mmCIF file of C-alpha atoms in Angstrom:
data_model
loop_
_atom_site.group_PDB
_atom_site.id
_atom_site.type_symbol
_atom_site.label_atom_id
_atom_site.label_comp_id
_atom_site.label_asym_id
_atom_site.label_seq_id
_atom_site.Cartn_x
_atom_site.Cartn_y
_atom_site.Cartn_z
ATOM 1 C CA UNK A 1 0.000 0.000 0.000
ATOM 2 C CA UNK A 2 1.554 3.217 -0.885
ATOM 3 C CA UNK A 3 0.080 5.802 1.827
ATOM 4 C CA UNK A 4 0.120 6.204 5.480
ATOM 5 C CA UNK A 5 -2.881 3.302 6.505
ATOM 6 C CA UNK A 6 -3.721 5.111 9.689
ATOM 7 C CA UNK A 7 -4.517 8.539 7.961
ATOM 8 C CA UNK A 8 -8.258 9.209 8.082
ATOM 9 C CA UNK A 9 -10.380 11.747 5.681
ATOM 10 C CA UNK A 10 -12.577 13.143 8.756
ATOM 11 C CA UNK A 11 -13.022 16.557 7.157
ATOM 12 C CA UNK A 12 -13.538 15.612 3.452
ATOM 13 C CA UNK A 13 -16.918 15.970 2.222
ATOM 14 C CA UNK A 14 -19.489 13.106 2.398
ATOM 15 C CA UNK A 15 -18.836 10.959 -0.510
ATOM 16 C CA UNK A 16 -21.628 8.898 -1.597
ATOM 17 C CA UNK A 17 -20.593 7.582 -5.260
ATOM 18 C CA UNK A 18 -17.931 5.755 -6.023
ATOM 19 C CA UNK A 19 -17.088 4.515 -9.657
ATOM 20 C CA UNK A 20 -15.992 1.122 -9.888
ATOM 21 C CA UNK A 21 -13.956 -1.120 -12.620
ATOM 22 C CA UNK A 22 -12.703 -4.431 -12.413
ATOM 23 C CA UNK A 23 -10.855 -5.821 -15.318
ATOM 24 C CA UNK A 24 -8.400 -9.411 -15.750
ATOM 25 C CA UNK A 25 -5.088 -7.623 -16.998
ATOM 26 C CA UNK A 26 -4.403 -11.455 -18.388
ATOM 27 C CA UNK A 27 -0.674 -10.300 -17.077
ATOM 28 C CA UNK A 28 -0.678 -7.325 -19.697
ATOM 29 C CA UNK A 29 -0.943 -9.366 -22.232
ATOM 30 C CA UNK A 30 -3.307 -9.163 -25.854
ATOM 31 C CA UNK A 31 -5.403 -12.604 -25.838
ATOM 32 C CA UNK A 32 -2.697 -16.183 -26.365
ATOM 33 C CA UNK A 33 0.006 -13.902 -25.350
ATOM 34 C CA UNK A 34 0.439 -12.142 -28.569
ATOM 35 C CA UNK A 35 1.594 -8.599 -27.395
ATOM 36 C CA UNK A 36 2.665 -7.159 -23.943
ATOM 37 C CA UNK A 37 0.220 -4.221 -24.017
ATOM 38 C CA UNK A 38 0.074 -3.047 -20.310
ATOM 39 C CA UNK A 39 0.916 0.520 -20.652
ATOM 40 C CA UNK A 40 -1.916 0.789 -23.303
ATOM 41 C CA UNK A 41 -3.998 -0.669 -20.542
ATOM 42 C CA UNK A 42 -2.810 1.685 -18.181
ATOM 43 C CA UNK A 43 -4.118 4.547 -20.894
ATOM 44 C CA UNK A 44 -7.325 2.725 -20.999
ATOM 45 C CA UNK A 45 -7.632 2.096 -17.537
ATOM 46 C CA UNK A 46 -6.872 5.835 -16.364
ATOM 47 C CA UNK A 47 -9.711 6.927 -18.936
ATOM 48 C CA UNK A 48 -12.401 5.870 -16.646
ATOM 49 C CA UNK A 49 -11.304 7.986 -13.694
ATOM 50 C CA UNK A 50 -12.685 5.225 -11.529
ATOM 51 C CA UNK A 51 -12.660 5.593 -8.158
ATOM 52 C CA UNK A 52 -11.875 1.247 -7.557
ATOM 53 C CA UNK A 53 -10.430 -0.925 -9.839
ATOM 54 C CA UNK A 54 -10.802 -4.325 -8.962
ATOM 55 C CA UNK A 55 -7.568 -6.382 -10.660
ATOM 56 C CA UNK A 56 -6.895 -10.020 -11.323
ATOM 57 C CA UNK A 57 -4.322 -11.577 -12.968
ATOM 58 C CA UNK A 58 -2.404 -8.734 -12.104
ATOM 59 C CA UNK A 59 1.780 -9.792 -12.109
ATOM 60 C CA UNK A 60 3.961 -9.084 -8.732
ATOM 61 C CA UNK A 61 7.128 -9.312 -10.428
ATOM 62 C CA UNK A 62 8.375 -11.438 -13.101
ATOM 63 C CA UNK A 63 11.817 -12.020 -13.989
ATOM 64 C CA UNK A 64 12.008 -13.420 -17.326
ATOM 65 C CA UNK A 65 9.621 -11.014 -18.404
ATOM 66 C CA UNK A 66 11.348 -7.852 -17.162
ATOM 67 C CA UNK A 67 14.867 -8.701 -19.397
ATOM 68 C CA UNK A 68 12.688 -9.884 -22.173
ATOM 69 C CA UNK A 69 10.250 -6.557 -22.698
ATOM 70 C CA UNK A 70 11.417 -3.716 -22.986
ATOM 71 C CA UNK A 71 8.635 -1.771 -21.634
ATOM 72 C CA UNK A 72 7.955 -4.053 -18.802
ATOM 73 C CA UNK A 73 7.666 -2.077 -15.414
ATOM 74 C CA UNK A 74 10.311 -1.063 -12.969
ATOM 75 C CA UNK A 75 7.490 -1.605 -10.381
ATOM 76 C CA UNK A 76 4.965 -4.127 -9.909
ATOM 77 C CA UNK A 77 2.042 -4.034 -12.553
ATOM 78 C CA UNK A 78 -0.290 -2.817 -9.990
ATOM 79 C CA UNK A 79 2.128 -0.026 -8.950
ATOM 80 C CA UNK A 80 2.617 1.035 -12.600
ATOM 81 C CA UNK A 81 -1.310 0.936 -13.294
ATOM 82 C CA UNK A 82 -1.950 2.999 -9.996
ATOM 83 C CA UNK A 83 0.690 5.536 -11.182
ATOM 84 C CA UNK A 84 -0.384 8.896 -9.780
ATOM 85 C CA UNK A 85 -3.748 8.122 -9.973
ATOM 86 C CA UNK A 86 -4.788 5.895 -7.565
ATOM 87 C CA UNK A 87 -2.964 6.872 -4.290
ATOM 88 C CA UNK A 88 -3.749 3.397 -2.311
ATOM 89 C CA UNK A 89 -3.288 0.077 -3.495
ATOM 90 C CA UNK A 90 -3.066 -3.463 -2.129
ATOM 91 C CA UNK A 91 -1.853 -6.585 -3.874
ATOM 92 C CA UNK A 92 -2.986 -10.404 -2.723
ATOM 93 C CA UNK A 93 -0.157 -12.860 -4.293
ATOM 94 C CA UNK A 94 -1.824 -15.727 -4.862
ATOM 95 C CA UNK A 95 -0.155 -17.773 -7.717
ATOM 96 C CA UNK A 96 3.996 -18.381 -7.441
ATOM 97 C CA UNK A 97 6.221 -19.717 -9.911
ATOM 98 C CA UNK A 98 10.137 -19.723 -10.378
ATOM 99 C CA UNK A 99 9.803 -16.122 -12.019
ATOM 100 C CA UNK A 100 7.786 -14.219 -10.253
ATOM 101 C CA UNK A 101 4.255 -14.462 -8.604
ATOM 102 C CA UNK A 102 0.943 -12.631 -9.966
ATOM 103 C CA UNK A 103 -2.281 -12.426 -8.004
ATOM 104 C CA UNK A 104 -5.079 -9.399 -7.265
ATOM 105 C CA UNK A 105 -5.102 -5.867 -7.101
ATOM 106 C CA UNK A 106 -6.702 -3.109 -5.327
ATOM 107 C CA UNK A 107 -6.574 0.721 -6.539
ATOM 108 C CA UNK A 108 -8.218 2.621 -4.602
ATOM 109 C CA UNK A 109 -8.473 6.768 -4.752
ATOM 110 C CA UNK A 110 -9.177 6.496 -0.847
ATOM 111 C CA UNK A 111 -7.272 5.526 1.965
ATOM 112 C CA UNK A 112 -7.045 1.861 2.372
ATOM 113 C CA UNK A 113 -7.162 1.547 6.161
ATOM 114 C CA UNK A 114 -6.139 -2.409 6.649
ATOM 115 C CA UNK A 115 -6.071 -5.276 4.155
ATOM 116 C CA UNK A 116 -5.458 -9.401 3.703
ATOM 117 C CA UNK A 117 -5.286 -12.130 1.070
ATOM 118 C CA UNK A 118 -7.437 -14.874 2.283
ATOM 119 C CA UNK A 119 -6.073 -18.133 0.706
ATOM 120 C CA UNK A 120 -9.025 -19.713 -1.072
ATOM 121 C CA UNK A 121 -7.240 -22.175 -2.802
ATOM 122 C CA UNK A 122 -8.593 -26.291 -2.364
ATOM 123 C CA UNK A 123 -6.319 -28.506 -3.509
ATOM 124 C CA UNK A 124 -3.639 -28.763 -6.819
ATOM 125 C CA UNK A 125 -1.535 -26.451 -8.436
ATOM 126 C CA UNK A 126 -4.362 -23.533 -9.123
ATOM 127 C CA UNK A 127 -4.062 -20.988 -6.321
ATOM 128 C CA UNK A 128 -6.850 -17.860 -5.606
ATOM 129 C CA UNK A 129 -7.599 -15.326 -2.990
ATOM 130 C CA UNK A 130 -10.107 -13.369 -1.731
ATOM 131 C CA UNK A 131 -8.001 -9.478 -1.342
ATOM 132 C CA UNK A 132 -10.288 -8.011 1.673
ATOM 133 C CA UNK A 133 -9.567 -4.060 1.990
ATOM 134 C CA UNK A 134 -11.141 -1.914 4.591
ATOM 135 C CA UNK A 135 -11.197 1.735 2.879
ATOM 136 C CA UNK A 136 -12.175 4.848 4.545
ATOM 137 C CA UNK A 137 -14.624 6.605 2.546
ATOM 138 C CA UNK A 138 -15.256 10.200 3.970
ATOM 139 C CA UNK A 139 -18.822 9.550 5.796
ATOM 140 C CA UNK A 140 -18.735 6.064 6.322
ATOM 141 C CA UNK A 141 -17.733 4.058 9.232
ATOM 142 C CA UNK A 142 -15.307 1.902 6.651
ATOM 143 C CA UNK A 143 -16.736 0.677 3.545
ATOM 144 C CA UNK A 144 -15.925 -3.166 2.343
ATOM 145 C CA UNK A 145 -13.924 -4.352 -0.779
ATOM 146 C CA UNK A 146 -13.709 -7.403 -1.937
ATOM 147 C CA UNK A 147 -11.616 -8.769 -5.266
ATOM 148 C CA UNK A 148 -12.255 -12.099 -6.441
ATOM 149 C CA UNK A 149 -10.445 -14.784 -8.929
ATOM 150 C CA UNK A 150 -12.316 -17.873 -8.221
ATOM 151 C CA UNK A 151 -11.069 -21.357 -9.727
ATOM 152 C CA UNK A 152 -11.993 -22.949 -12.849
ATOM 153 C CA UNK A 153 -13.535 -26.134 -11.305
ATOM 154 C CA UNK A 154 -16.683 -25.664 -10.369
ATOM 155 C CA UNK A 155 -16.670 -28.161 -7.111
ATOM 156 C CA UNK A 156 -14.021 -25.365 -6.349
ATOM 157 C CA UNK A 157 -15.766 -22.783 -6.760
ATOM 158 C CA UNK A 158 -18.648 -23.815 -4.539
ATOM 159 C CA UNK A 159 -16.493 -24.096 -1.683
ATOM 160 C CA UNK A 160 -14.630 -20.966 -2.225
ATOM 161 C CA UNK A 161 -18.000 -19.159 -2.835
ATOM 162 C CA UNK A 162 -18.907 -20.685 1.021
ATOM 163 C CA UNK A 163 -15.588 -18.864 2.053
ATOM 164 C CA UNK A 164 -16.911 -15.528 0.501
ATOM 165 C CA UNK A 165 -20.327 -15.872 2.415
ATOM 166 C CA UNK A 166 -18.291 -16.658 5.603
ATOM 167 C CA UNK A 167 -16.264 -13.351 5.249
ATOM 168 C CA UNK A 168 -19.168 -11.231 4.579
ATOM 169 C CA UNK A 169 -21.022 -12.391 7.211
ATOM 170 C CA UNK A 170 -17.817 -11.554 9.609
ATOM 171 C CA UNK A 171 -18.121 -7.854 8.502
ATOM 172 C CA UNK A 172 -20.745 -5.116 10.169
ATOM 173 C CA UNK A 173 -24.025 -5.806 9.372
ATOM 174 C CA UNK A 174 -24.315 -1.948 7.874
ATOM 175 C CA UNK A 175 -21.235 -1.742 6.105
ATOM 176 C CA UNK A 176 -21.086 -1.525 2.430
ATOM 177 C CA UNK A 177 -19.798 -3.947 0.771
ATOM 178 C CA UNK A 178 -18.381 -4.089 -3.096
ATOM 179 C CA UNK A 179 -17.659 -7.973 -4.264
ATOM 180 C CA UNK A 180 -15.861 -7.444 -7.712
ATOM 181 C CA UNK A 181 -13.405 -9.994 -10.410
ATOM 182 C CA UNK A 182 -13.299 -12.835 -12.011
ATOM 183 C CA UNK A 183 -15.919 -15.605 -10.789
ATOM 184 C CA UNK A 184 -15.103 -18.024 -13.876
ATOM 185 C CA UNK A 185 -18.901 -18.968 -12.986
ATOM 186 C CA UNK A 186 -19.828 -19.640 -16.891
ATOM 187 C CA UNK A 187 -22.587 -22.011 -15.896
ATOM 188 C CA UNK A 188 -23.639 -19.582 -13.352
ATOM 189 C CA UNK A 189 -24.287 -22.445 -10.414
ATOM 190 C CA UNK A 190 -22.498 -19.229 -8.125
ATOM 191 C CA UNK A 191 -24.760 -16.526 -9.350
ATOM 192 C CA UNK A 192 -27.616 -18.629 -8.153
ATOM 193 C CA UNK A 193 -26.372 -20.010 -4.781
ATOM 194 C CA UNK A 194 -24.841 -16.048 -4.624
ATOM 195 C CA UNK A 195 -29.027 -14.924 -4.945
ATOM 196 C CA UNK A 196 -30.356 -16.622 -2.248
ATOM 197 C CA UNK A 197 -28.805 -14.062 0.058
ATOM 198 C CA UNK A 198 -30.607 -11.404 -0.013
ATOM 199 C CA UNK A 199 -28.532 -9.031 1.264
ATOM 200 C CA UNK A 200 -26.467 -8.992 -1.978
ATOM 201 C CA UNK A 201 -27.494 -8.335 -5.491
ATOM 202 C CA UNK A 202 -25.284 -8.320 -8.783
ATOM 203 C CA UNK A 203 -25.490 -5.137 -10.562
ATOM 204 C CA UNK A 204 -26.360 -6.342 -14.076
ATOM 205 C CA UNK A 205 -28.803 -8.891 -13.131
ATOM 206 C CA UNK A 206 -30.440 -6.061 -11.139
ATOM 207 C CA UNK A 207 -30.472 -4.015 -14.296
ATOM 208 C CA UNK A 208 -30.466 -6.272 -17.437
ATOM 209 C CA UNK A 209 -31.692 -9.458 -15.893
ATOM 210 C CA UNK A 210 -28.442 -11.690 -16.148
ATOM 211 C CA UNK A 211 -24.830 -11.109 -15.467
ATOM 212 C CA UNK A 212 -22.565 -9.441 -18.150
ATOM 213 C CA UNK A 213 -21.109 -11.914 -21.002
ATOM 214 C CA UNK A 214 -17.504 -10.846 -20.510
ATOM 215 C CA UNK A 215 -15.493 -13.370 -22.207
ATOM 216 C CA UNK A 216 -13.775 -14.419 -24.360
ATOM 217 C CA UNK A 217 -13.245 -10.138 -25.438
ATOM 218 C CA UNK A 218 -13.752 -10.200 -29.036
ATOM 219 C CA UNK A 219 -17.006 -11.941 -29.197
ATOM 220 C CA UNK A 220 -18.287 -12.274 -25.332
ATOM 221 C CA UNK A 221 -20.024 -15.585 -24.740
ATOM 222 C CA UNK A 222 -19.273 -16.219 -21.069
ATOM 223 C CA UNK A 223 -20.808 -14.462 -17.693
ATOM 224 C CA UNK A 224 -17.533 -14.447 -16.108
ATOM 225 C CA UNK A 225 -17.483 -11.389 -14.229
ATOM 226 C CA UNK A 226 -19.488 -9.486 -11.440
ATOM 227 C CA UNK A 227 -19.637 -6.837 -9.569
ATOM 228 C CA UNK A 228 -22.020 -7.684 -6.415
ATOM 229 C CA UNK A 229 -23.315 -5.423 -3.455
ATOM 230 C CA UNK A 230 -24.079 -5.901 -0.219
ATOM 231 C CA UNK A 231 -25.822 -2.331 1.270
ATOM 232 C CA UNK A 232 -25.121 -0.047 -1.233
ATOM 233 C CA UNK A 233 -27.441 0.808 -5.021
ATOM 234 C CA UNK A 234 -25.783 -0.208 -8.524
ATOM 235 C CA UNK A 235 -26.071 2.522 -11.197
ATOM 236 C CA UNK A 236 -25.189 2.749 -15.057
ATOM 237 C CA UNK A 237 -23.839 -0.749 -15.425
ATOM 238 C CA UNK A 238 -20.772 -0.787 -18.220
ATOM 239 C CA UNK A 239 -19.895 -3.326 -20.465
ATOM 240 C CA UNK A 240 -16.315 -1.494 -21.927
ATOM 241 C CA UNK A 241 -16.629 -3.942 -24.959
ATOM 242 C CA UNK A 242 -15.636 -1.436 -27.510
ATOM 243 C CA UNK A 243 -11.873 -0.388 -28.849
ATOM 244 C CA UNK A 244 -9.367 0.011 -27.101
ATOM 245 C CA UNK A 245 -10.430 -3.009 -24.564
ATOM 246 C CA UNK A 246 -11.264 -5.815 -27.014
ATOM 247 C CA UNK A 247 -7.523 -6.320 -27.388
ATOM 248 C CA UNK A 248 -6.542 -5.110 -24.156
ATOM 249 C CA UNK A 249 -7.231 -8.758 -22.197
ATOM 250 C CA UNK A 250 -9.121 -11.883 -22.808
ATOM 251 C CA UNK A 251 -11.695 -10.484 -20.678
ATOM 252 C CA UNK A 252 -13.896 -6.727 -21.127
ATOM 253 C CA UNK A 253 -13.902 -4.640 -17.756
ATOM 254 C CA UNK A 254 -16.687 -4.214 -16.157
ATOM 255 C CA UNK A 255 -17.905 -0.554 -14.600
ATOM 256 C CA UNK A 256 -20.681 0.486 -12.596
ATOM 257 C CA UNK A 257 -21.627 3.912 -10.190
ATOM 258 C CA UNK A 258 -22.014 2.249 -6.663
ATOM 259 C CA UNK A 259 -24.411 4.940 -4.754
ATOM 260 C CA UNK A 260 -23.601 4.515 -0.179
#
């Protein structure tokens, strides 16, 4: 995290919007690894002005990579995307390997007070995490968020969606809450176990009656991704599925206005 986490906004105005993105960065890398495209992403990303941007597949550090691109980062991904921009950010590493590690991402315009990478993984090589941040908001108690990469198997992703209800119901009962990433739910068993609580709704099933078809980027099929609330309104839900971000990642960001 790159600010003091004890410094509190207690004079700021009341905020009570917050735009939110969450987009896979695939590593900052065009779909099959063609191109390493992350500081067009960055571009793309900064466009939004979002006030949250939810990242998976986001890379730690990488050293192969670094020697073999010449614009690869001197910082982390998520420090490069965050830039001047974002002044908090938090990274869960959830997947090593002999290079480098790559896991989730938190930019946040607002102080993130306290965060942690719950392990979700079950069993085998595929490793995820659940990246809990706490954020002060000025005029909120704290205000929840929550970024998600959930496993391919879906006997997986049942268990690690009975993780995610055990966190949330950890947190105040009044707190807001913003659930955002990757849920690799395509046959959407999750959505459906995820709508029997009623305290949380998905923002484009609330608005268009299903969940966003997300991937693969150039010709969506799949309801990958979500954005999900837990005491807070969705507005304006985004599918970014035009140029630049059809080449951008495998997967098209997501945006919404999240009213506290």
């Amino acid at each position: 995290m790159s600010s003091d986490p004890k410094r509190h906004a207690v004079d700021a105005p009341v905020i009570h919007r917050l735009r939110v993105l969450t987009v896979n960065t695939h590593k900052g890398f065009t779909a099959l690894n063609r191109r390493f495209i992350l500081p067009e992403l960055r571009e793309a990303v900064r466009s939004t002005s979002a006030d949250l941007v939810f990242l998976q597949e986001v890379v730690g550090e990488h050293e192969r990579h670094s020697s073999r691109y010449n614009e690869w980062p001197q910082t982390s991904q998520y420090e490069f995307l965050a830039d001047s921009m974002w002044s908090d950010f938090a990274y869960g590493r959830n997947a090593v390997y002999p290079d480098g590690h790559h896991g989730n991402a938190l930019l946040s315009k607002y102080p993130i007070r306290e965060y942690r990478n719950l392990d979700v993984s079950i069993t085998g090589p595929e490793r995820r995490g659940l990246l809990h941040c706490v954020l002060d908001v000025p005029g909120h108690a704290e205000v929840h968020a929550i970024c998600v990469h959930l496993s391919l198997l879906e006997s997986h992703r049942q268990l690690q969606l009975q993780l995610l209800c055990q966190l949330l119901e950890s947190l105040p009962d009044d707190a807001p809450v913003i659930i955002a990433g990757d849920f690799n739910d395509w046959q959407l068993q999750g959505n459906a176990a995820l709508a029997r609580r009623d305290y949380l709704h998905e923002a484009f099933e609330r608005h268009h009656g299903r969940p966003a078809k997300t991937y693969p980027a150039r010709f969506p099929l799949l309801r990958l991704d979500r954005i999900y609330l837990r005491n807070a309104s969705s507005h304006d839900p985004q599918i970014l599925g035009n140029k630049p971000w059809t080449h951008l990642s495998d997967h098209l960001p997501l945006a919404v206005e999240v009213h506290l």
